[in-house]
């Protein structure tokens, strides 16, 4: 009788104990992040500092913000680092996020051929620059990947009366760095976050990018970044297959979110890129 009782208790409690133990002791977390943080080089700096400080190892999946949130909805990430505010709000309203903190920003920039055939540098806003590109049917490379940058581009087209169609409008379906390289090869315009552009420009040394910034620093190009900790209650063992996640590592995800908004990390972010590019690649909210 005693052995039967013991067996029943073990059968009932063991899965919970294993799950709890894994959440507490698992020193690896999965971060789904936008490619711009990776392509700018900031991601490596942050994850290395986090590992040294906490012992956690981060498995980073760098995709567009839309795909990052799609992974999270399937329970295949613990924490998000994304820049698509409206989609983030929907994500939180649906209960997938436990917490969200918007902690840094940079600016999108419109970049294009040095001779600027559409005259974007003469415009007062990104909306006006996009209208000129469409009017001239100047080559434009879209990321076309449901990323935060692609969503921003789509929103800007909607603000104009232009319809981005035809041979001049090309959807690349790749990350920011590759999109910039394609734009350079085709002497085309594109929308980029400034950090990735600087990292891939000739000044940054990653490549001889034949593009220049033609519209920058206007209010309609601000680009906010948020960290979102996933809500473990939304994923009660939804993925039993060994190759997929069956729970959220809440302890690790929260540790990373806390790390990002700590004074030391915020100082690191505010200084990142200044020595190499003459300006930081990201700024702190409220500053």
PDB file of N, CA and C in Angstrom, residues 70-158:
ATOM      1  N   UNK A  70       5.754  36.160 -33.326  1.00  0.00           N
ATOM      2  CA  UNK A  70       5.126  34.905 -33.746  1.00  0.00           C
ATOM      3  C   UNK A  70       5.774  33.721 -33.035  1.00  0.00           C
ATOM      4  N   UNK A  71       7.091  33.735 -32.899  1.00  0.00           N
ATOM      5  CA  UNK A  71       7.793  32.696 -32.147  1.00  0.00           C
ATOM      6  C   UNK A  71       7.313  32.671 -30.698  1.00  0.00           C
ATOM      7  N   UNK A  72       7.182  33.866 -30.127  1.00  0.00           N
ATOM      8  CA  UNK A  72       6.750  33.963 -28.737  1.00  0.00           C
ATOM      9  C   UNK A  72       5.339  33.437 -28.546  1.00  0.00           C
ATOM     10  N   UNK A  73       4.465  33.705 -29.495  1.00  0.00           N
ATOM     11  CA  UNK A  73       3.083  33.204 -29.398  1.00  0.00           C
ATOM     12  C   UNK A  73       3.031  31.675 -29.415  1.00  0.00           C
ATOM     13  N   UNK A  74       4.060  31.054 -29.983  1.00  0.00           N
ATOM     14  CA  UNK A  74       4.135  29.596 -29.998  1.00  0.00           C
ATOM     15  C   UNK A  74       4.890  29.050 -28.793  1.00  0.00           C
ATOM     16  N   UNK A  75       5.293  29.922 -27.902  1.00  0.00           N
ATOM     17  CA  UNK A  75       6.019  29.487 -26.719  1.00  0.00           C
ATOM     18  C   UNK A  75       7.449  29.114 -27.003  1.00  0.00           C
ATOM     19  N   UNK A  76       8.036  29.662 -28.072  1.00  0.00           N
ATOM     20  CA  UNK A  76       9.384  29.287 -28.477  1.00  0.00           C
ATOM     21  C   UNK A  76      10.413  30.350 -28.119  1.00  0.00           C
ATOM     22  N   UNK A  77      10.097  31.176 -27.132  1.00  0.00           N
ATOM     23  CA  UNK A  77      11.037  32.173 -26.628  1.00  0.00           C
ATOM     24  C   UNK A  77      10.674  32.471 -25.182  1.00  0.00           C
ATOM     25  N   UNK A  78      11.621  33.039 -24.462  1.00  0.00           N
ATOM     26  CA  UNK A  78      11.381  33.448 -23.075  1.00  0.00           C
ATOM     27  C   UNK A  78      11.199  34.953 -22.948  1.00  0.00           C
ATOM     28  N   UNK A  79      11.887  35.692 -23.821  1.00  0.00           N
ATOM     29  CA  UNK A  79      11.899  37.147 -23.713  1.00  0.00           C
ATOM     30  C   UNK A  79      12.077  37.729 -25.116  1.00  0.00           C
ATOM     31  N   UNK A  80      11.514  38.922 -25.315  1.00  0.00           N
ATOM     32  CA  UNK A  80      11.563  39.596 -26.607  1.00  0.00           C
ATOM     33  C   UNK A  80      12.292  40.925 -26.497  1.00  0.00           C
ATOM     34  N   UNK A  81      13.006  41.299 -27.559  1.00  0.00           N
ATOM     35  CA  UNK A  81      13.570  42.635 -27.700  1.00  0.00           C
ATOM     36  C   UNK A  81      13.151  43.116 -29.090  1.00  0.00           C
ATOM     37  N   UNK A  82      12.142  43.994 -29.144  1.00  0.00           N
ATOM     38  CA  UNK A  82      11.476  44.306 -30.414  1.00  0.00           C
ATOM     39  C   UNK A  82      11.194  45.804 -30.539  1.00  0.00           C
ATOM     40  N   UNK A  83      10.793  46.212 -31.766  1.00  0.00           N
ATOM     41  CA  UNK A  83      10.514  47.638 -32.004  1.00  0.00           C
ATOM     42  C   UNK A  83       9.344  47.801 -32.964  1.00  0.00           C
ATOM     43  N   UNK A  84       8.204  47.331 -32.540  1.00  0.00           N
ATOM     44  CA  UNK A  84       6.972  47.491 -33.317  1.00  0.00           C
ATOM     45  C   UNK A  84       5.842  47.814 -32.340  1.00  0.00           C
ATOM     46  N   UNK A  85       5.751  49.077 -31.893  1.00  0.00           N
ATOM     47  CA  UNK A  85       4.885  49.445 -30.764  1.00  0.00           C
ATOM     48  C   UNK A  85       3.434  48.976 -30.851  1.00  0.00           C
ATOM     49  N   UNK A  86       2.768  49.161 -31.980  1.00  0.00           N
ATOM     50  CA  UNK A  86       1.361  48.759 -32.079  1.00  0.00           C
ATOM     51  C   UNK A  86       1.207  47.250 -31.935  1.00  0.00           C
ATOM     52  N   UNK A  87       2.108  46.488 -32.557  1.00  0.00           N
ATOM     53  CA  UNK A  87       2.059  45.029 -32.429  1.00  0.00           C
ATOM     54  C   UNK A  87       2.365  44.598 -30.998  1.00  0.00           C
ATOM     55  N   UNK A  88       3.260  45.317 -30.335  1.00  0.00           N
ATOM     56  CA  UNK A  88       3.588  45.006 -28.944  1.00  0.00           C
ATOM     57  C   UNK A  88       2.368  45.221 -28.044  1.00  0.00           C
ATOM     58  N   UNK A  89       1.638  46.292 -28.294  1.00  0.00           N
ATOM     59  CA  UNK A  89       0.437  46.566 -27.496  1.00  0.00           C
ATOM     60  C   UNK A  89      -0.588  45.453 -27.676  1.00  0.00           C
ATOM     61  N   UNK A  90      -0.769  44.997 -28.904  1.00  0.00           N
ATOM     62  CA  UNK A  90      -1.687  43.886 -29.164  1.00  0.00           C
ATOM     63  C   UNK A  90      -1.213  42.623 -28.467  1.00  0.00           C
ATOM     64  N   UNK A  91       0.073  42.362 -28.533  1.00  0.00           N
ATOM     65  CA  UNK A  91       0.683  41.191 -27.896  1.00  0.00           C
ATOM     66  C   UNK A  91       0.384  41.190 -26.390  1.00  0.00           C
ATOM     67  N   UNK A  92       0.527  42.351 -25.766  1.00  0.00           N
ATOM     68  CA  UNK A  92       0.268  42.457 -24.330  1.00  0.00           C
ATOM     69  C   UNK A  92      -1.216  42.309 -24.025  1.00  0.00           C
ATOM     70  N   UNK A  93      -2.072  42.913 -24.835  1.00  0.00           N
ATOM     71  CA  UNK A  93      -3.522  42.815 -24.625  1.00  0.00           C
ATOM     72  C   UNK A  93      -4.012  41.380 -24.732  1.00  0.00           C
ATOM     73  N   UNK A  94      -3.361  40.592 -25.572  1.00  0.00           N
ATOM     74  CA  UNK A  94      -3.732  39.186 -25.736  1.00  0.00           C
ATOM     75  C   UNK A  94      -3.218  38.311 -24.600  1.00  0.00           C
ATOM     76  N   UNK A  95      -2.435  38.889 -23.699  1.00  0.00           N
ATOM     77  CA  UNK A  95      -1.967  38.153 -22.529  1.00  0.00           C
ATOM     78  C   UNK A  95      -0.688  37.373 -22.713  1.00  0.00           C
ATOM     79  N   UNK A  96      -0.003  37.554 -23.839  1.00  0.00           N
ATOM     80  CA  UNK A  96       1.225  36.797 -24.071  1.00  0.00           C
ATOM     81  C   UNK A  96       2.416  37.362 -23.299  1.00  0.00           C
ATOM     82  N   UNK A  97       2.353  38.635 -22.958  1.00  0.00           N
ATOM     83  CA  UNK A  97       3.446  39.250 -22.234  1.00  0.00           C
ATOM     84  C   UNK A  97       3.111  39.445 -20.768  1.00  0.00           C
ATOM     85  N   UNK A  98       4.083  39.173 -19.901  1.00  0.00           N
ATOM     86  CA  UNK A  98       3.903  39.410 -18.464  1.00  0.00           C
ATOM     87  C   UNK A  98       4.247  40.857 -18.122  1.00  0.00           C
ATOM     88  N   UNK A  99       5.278  41.387 -18.783  1.00  0.00           N
ATOM     89  CA  UNK A  99       5.668  42.779 -18.569  1.00  0.00           C
ATOM     90  C   UNK A  99       6.331  43.317 -19.822  1.00  0.00           C
ATOM     91  N   UNK A 100       6.272  44.642 -19.969  1.00  0.00           N
ATOM     92  CA  UNK A 100       6.874  45.308 -21.128  1.00  0.00           C
ATOM     93  C   UNK A 100       7.490  46.616 -20.676  1.00  0.00           C
ATOM     94  N   UNK A 101       8.731  46.857 -21.099  1.00  0.00           N
ATOM     95  CA  UNK A 101       9.402  48.112 -20.762  1.00  0.00           C
ATOM     96  C   UNK A 101      10.053  48.679 -22.016  1.00  0.00           C
ATOM     97  N   UNK A 102       9.678  49.911 -22.374  1.00  0.00           N
ATOM     98  CA  UNK A 102      10.302  50.604 -23.495  1.00  0.00           C
ATOM     99  C   UNK A 102      11.458  51.413 -22.918  1.00  0.00           C
ATOM    100  N   UNK A 103      12.683  51.073 -23.300  1.00  0.00           N
ATOM    101  CA  UNK A 103      13.835  51.603 -22.575  1.00  0.00           C
ATOM    102  C   UNK A 103      14.851  52.337 -23.451  1.00  0.00           C
ATOM    103  N   UNK A 104      14.779  52.181 -24.769  1.00  0.00           N
ATOM    104  CA  UNK A 104      15.733  52.885 -25.618  1.00  0.00           C
ATOM    105  C   UNK A 104      15.096  53.186 -26.976  1.00  0.00           C
ATOM    106  N   UNK A 105      15.746  54.051 -27.718  1.00  0.00           N
ATOM    107  CA  UNK A 105      15.257  54.376 -29.054  1.00  0.00           C
ATOM    108  C   UNK A 105      16.417  54.803 -29.933  1.00  0.00           C
ATOM    109  N   UNK A 106      16.201  54.759 -31.217  1.00  0.00           N
ATOM    110  CA  UNK A 106      17.054  55.460 -32.168  1.00  0.00           C
ATOM    111  C   UNK A 106      16.139  56.024 -33.236  1.00  0.00           C
ATOM    112  N   UNK A 107      16.656  56.310 -34.376  1.00  0.00           N
ATOM    113  CA  UNK A 107      15.815  56.855 -35.435  1.00  0.00           C
ATOM    114  C   UNK A 107      15.931  56.002 -36.693  1.00  0.00           C
ATOM    115  N   UNK A 108      14.815  55.845 -37.357  1.00  0.00           N
ATOM    116  CA  UNK A 108      14.881  55.338 -38.711  1.00  0.00           C
ATOM    117  C   UNK A 108      15.487  56.430 -39.583  1.00  0.00           C
ATOM    118  N   UNK A 109      16.147  56.022 -40.639  1.00  0.00           N
ATOM    119  CA  UNK A 109      16.657  56.971 -41.620  1.00  0.00           C
ATOM    120  C   UNK A 109      16.268  56.473 -43.005  1.00  0.00           C
ATOM    121  N   UNK A 110      16.062  57.411 -43.914  1.00  0.00           N
ATOM    122  CA  UNK A 110      15.889  57.049 -45.321  1.00  0.00           C
ATOM    123  C   UNK A 110      17.251  57.227 -45.967  1.00  0.00           C
ATOM    124  N   UNK A 111      17.748  56.161 -46.556  1.00  0.00           N
ATOM    125  CA  UNK A 111      19.049  56.224 -47.216  1.00  0.00           C
ATOM    126  C   UNK A 111      18.862  55.948 -48.705  1.00  0.00           C
ATOM    127  N   UNK A 112      19.785  56.454 -49.497  1.00  0.00           N
ATOM    128  CA  UNK A 112      19.663  56.279 -50.937  1.00  0.00           C
ATOM    129  C   UNK A 112      20.951  56.601 -51.656  1.00  0.00           C
ATOM    130  N   UNK A 113      20.915  56.634 -52.974  1.00  0.00           N
ATOM    131  CA  UNK A 113      22.113  56.935 -53.774  1.00  0.00           C
ATOM    132  C   UNK A 113      22.665  58.319 -53.429  1.00  0.00           C
ATOM    133  N   UNK A 114      23.976  58.479 -53.503  1.00  0.00           N
ATOM    134  CA  UNK A 114      24.580  59.778 -53.159  1.00  0.00           C
ATOM    135  C   UNK A 114      24.027  60.962 -53.944  1.00  0.00           C
ATOM    136  N   UNK A 115      23.579  60.734 -55.206  1.00  0.00           N
ATOM    137  CA  UNK A 115      23.047  61.861 -55.983  1.00  0.00           C
ATOM    138  C   UNK A 115      21.582  62.152 -55.672  1.00  0.00           C
ATOM    139  N   UNK A 116      20.943  61.331 -54.846  1.00  0.00           N
ATOM    140  CA  UNK A 116      19.582  61.553 -54.354  1.00  0.00           C
ATOM    141  C   UNK A 116      18.620  61.968 -55.480  1.00  0.00           C
ATOM    142  N   UNK A 117      18.370  61.083 -56.463  1.00  0.00           N
ATOM    143  CA  UNK A 117      17.557  61.469 -57.627  1.00  0.00           C
ATOM    144  C   UNK A 117      16.129  61.894 -57.304  1.00  0.00           C
ATOM    145  N   UNK A 118      15.577  61.423 -56.168  1.00  0.00           N
ATOM    146  CA  UNK A 118      14.209  61.808 -55.809  1.00  0.00           C
ATOM    147  C   UNK A 118      14.153  63.102 -55.006  1.00  0.00           C
ATOM    148  N   UNK A 119      15.303  63.630 -54.624  1.00  0.00           N
ATOM    149  CA  UNK A 119      15.328  64.880 -53.868  1.00  0.00           C
ATOM    150  C   UNK A 119      14.814  64.744 -52.447  1.00  0.00           C
ATOM    151  N   UNK A 120      15.030  63.592 -51.821  1.00  0.00           N
ATOM    152  CA  UNK A 120      14.520  63.367 -50.454  1.00  0.00           C
ATOM    153  C   UNK A 120      15.150  64.291 -49.427  1.00  0.00           C
ATOM    154  N   UNK A 121      16.403  64.684 -49.657  1.00  0.00           N
ATOM    155  CA  UNK A 121      17.088  65.537 -48.688  1.00  0.00           C
ATOM    156  C   UNK A 121      16.476  66.939 -48.620  1.00  0.00           C
ATOM    157  N   UNK A 122      15.649  67.287 -49.580  1.00  0.00           N
ATOM    158  CA  UNK A 122      15.011  68.608 -49.604  1.00  0.00           C
ATOM    159  C   UNK A 122      13.641  68.599 -48.929  1.00  0.00           C
ATOM    160  N   UNK A 123      13.225  67.461 -48.401  1.00  0.00           N
ATOM    161  CA  UNK A 123      11.893  67.345 -47.813  1.00  0.00           C
ATOM    162  C   UNK A 123      11.918  67.653 -46.315  1.00  0.00           C
ATOM    163  N   UNK A 124      10.738  67.923 -45.764  1.00  0.00           N
ATOM    164  CA  UNK A 124      10.632  68.261 -44.344  1.00  0.00           C
ATOM    165  C   UNK A 124      10.197  67.085 -43.486  1.00  0.00           C
ATOM    166  N   UNK A 125       9.810  65.964 -44.122  1.00  0.00           N
ATOM    167  CA  UNK A 125       9.325  64.811 -43.362  1.00  0.00           C
ATOM    168  C   UNK A 125       9.575  63.530 -44.133  1.00  0.00           C
ATOM    169  N   UNK A 126       9.487  62.405 -43.438  1.00  0.00           N
ATOM    170  CA  UNK A 126       9.628  61.109 -44.091  1.00  0.00           C
ATOM    171  C   UNK A 126       8.468  60.875 -45.057  1.00  0.00           C
ATOM    172  N   UNK A 127       7.285  61.303 -44.664  1.00  0.00           N
ATOM    173  CA  UNK A 127       6.112  61.158 -45.528  1.00  0.00           C
ATOM    174  C   UNK A 127       6.343  61.833 -46.874  1.00  0.00           C
ATOM    175  N   UNK A 128       6.858  63.060 -46.849  1.00  0.00           N
ATOM    176  CA  UNK A 128       7.108  63.796 -48.089  1.00  0.00           C
ATOM    177  C   UNK A 128       8.204  63.113 -48.908  1.00  0.00           C
ATOM    178  N   UNK A 129       9.214  62.591 -48.233  1.00  0.00           N
ATOM    179  CA  UNK A 129      10.298  61.895 -48.936  1.00  0.00           C
ATOM    180  C   UNK A 129       9.769  60.654 -49.648  1.00  0.00           C
ATOM    181  N   UNK A 130       8.906  59.896 -48.990  1.00  0.00           N
ATOM    182  CA  UNK A 130       8.327  58.710 -49.616  1.00  0.00           C
ATOM    183  C   UNK A 130       7.480  59.091 -50.834  1.00  0.00           C
ATOM    184  N   UNK A 131       6.741  60.183 -50.713  1.00  0.00           N
ATOM    185  CA  UNK A 131       5.908  60.636 -51.833  1.00  0.00           C
ATOM    186  C   UNK A 131       6.775  60.973 -53.049  1.00  0.00           C
ATOM    187  N   UNK A 132       7.925  61.586 -52.794  1.00  0.00           N
ATOM    188  CA  UNK A 132       8.819  61.932 -53.907  1.00  0.00           C
ATOM    189  C   UNK A 132       9.411  60.674 -54.548  1.00  0.00           C
ATOM    190  N   UNK A 133       9.775  59.691 -53.731  1.00  0.00           N
ATOM    191  CA  UNK A 133      10.319  58.443 -54.268  1.00  0.00           C
ATOM    192  C   UNK A 133       9.307  57.787 -55.200  1.00  0.00           C
ATOM    193  N   UNK A 134       8.039  57.760 -54.769  1.00  0.00           N
ATOM    194  CA  UNK A 134       6.985  57.156 -55.588  1.00  0.00           C
ATOM    195  C   UNK A 134       6.743  57.965 -56.865  1.00  0.00           C
ATOM    196  N   UNK A 135       6.754  59.282 -56.720  1.00  0.00           N
ATOM    197  CA  UNK A 135       6.510  60.150 -57.876  1.00  0.00           C
ATOM    198  C   UNK A 135       7.570  59.935 -58.954  1.00  0.00           C
ATOM    199  N   UNK A 136       8.824  59.829 -58.513  1.00  0.00           N
ATOM    200  CA  UNK A 136       9.933  59.635 -59.452  1.00  0.00           C
ATOM    201  C   UNK A 136      10.094  58.167 -59.858  1.00  0.00           C
ATOM    202  N   UNK A 137       9.379  57.262 -59.145  1.00  0.00           N
ATOM    203  CA  UNK A 137       9.533  55.826 -59.321  1.00  0.00           C
ATOM    204  C   UNK A 137      11.006  55.435 -59.219  1.00  0.00           C
ATOM    205  N   UNK A 138      11.661  56.031 -58.228  1.00  0.00           N
ATOM    206  CA  UNK A 138      13.058  55.702 -57.946  1.00  0.00           C
ATOM    207  C   UNK A 138      13.105  54.336 -57.260  1.00  0.00           C
ATOM    208  N   UNK A 139      14.127  53.571 -57.544  1.00  0.00           N
ATOM    209  CA  UNK A 139      14.228  52.235 -56.966  1.00  0.00           C
ATOM    210  C   UNK A 139      14.162  52.280 -55.445  1.00  0.00           C
ATOM    211  N   UNK A 140      13.334  51.406 -54.884  1.00  0.00           N
ATOM    212  CA  UNK A 140      13.182  51.320 -53.432  1.00  0.00           C
ATOM    213  C   UNK A 140      13.209  49.845 -53.033  1.00  0.00           C
ATOM    214  N   UNK A 141      14.030  49.524 -52.027  1.00  0.00           N
ATOM    215  CA  UNK A 141      14.116  48.157 -51.518  1.00  0.00           C
ATOM    216  C   UNK A 141      13.392  48.089 -50.184  1.00  0.00           C
ATOM    217  N   UNK A 142      12.353  47.287 -50.131  1.00  0.00           N
ATOM    218  CA  UNK A 142      11.608  47.066 -48.883  1.00  0.00           C
ATOM    219  C   UNK A 142      12.108  45.786 -48.218  1.00  0.00           C
ATOM    220  N   UNK A 143      12.168  45.787 -46.901  1.00  0.00           N
ATOM    221  CA  UNK A 143      12.511  44.540 -46.221  1.00  0.00           C
ATOM    222  C   UNK A 143      11.456  43.471 -46.495  1.00  0.00           C
ATOM    223  N   UNK A 144      10.194  43.854 -46.500  1.00  0.00           N
ATOM    224  CA  UNK A 144       9.134  42.922 -46.861  1.00  0.00           C
ATOM    225  C   UNK A 144       9.074  41.691 -45.982  1.00  0.00           C
ATOM    226  N   UNK A 145       9.412  41.845 -44.700  1.00  0.00           N
ATOM    227  CA  UNK A 145       9.523  40.667 -43.832  1.00  0.00           C
ATOM    228  C   UNK A 145       8.690  40.762 -42.559  1.00  0.00           C
ATOM    229  N   UNK A 146       7.737  41.692 -42.523  1.00  0.00           N
ATOM    230  CA  UNK A 146       6.860  41.853 -41.350  1.00  0.00           C
ATOM    231  C   UNK A 146       7.636  42.286 -40.107  1.00  0.00           C
ATOM    232  N   UNK A 147       8.797  42.880 -40.296  1.00  0.00           N
ATOM    233  CA  UNK A 147       9.604  43.378 -39.189  1.00  0.00           C
ATOM    234  C   UNK A 147       9.083  44.725 -38.712  1.00  0.00           C
ATOM    235  N   UNK A 148       9.657  45.229 -37.626  1.00  0.00           N
ATOM    236  CA  UNK A 148       9.273  46.554 -37.162  1.00  0.00           C
ATOM    237  C   UNK A 148       9.591  47.624 -38.195  1.00  0.00           C
ATOM    238  N   UNK A 149      10.720  47.466 -38.876  1.00  0.00           N
ATOM    239  CA  UNK A 149      11.092  48.416 -39.924  1.00  0.00           C
ATOM    240  C   UNK A 149      10.113  48.349 -41.094  1.00  0.00           C
ATOM    241  N   UNK A 150       9.730  47.130 -41.466  1.00  0.00           N
ATOM    242  CA  UNK A 150       8.765  46.969 -42.560  1.00  0.00           C
ATOM    243  C   UNK A 150       7.411  47.575 -42.180  1.00  0.00           C
ATOM    244  N   UNK A 151       6.990  47.385 -40.920  1.00  0.00           N
ATOM    245  CA  UNK A 151       5.722  47.965 -40.466  1.00  0.00           C
ATOM    246  C   UNK A 151       5.781  49.493 -40.516  1.00  0.00           C
ATOM    247  N   UNK A 152       6.933  50.042 -40.129  1.00  0.00           N
ATOM    248  CA  UNK A 152       7.083  51.501 -40.185  1.00  0.00           C
ATOM    249  C   UNK A 152       7.030  51.987 -41.630  1.00  0.00           C
ATOM    250  N   UNK A 153       7.699  51.277 -42.512  1.00  0.00           N
ATOM    251  CA  UNK A 153       7.662  51.638 -43.931  1.00  0.00           C
ATOM    252  C   UNK A 153       6.231  51.613 -44.463  1.00  0.00           C
ATOM    253  N   UNK A 154       5.491  50.549 -44.144  1.00  0.00           N
ATOM    254  CA  UNK A 154       4.111  50.408 -44.603  1.00  0.00           C
ATOM    255  C   UNK A 154       3.248  51.565 -44.099  1.00  0.00           C
ATOM    256  N   UNK A 155       3.461  51.944 -42.838  1.00  0.00           N
ATOM    257  CA  UNK A 155       2.699  53.059 -42.261  1.00  0.00           C
ATOM    258  C   UNK A 155       3.001  54.365 -42.997  1.00  0.00           C
ATOM    259  N   UNK A 156       4.259  54.566 -43.379  1.00  0.00           N
ATOM    260  CA  UNK A 156       4.629  55.786 -44.100  1.00  0.00           C
ATOM    261  C   UNK A 156       4.003  55.824 -45.490  1.00  0.00           C
ATOM    262  N   UNK A 157       3.971  54.677 -46.181  1.00  0.00           N
ATOM    263  CA  UNK A 157       3.320  54.649 -47.492  1.00  0.00           C
ATOM    264  C   UNK A 157       1.832  54.989 -47.368  1.00  0.00           C
ATOM    265  N   UNK A 158       1.194  54.494 -46.304  1.00  0.00           N
ATOM    266  CA  UNK A 158      -0.238  54.752 -46.111  1.00  0.00           C
ATOM    267  C   UNK A 158      -0.516  56.238 -45.883  1.00  0.00           C
TER     268      UNK A 158
END
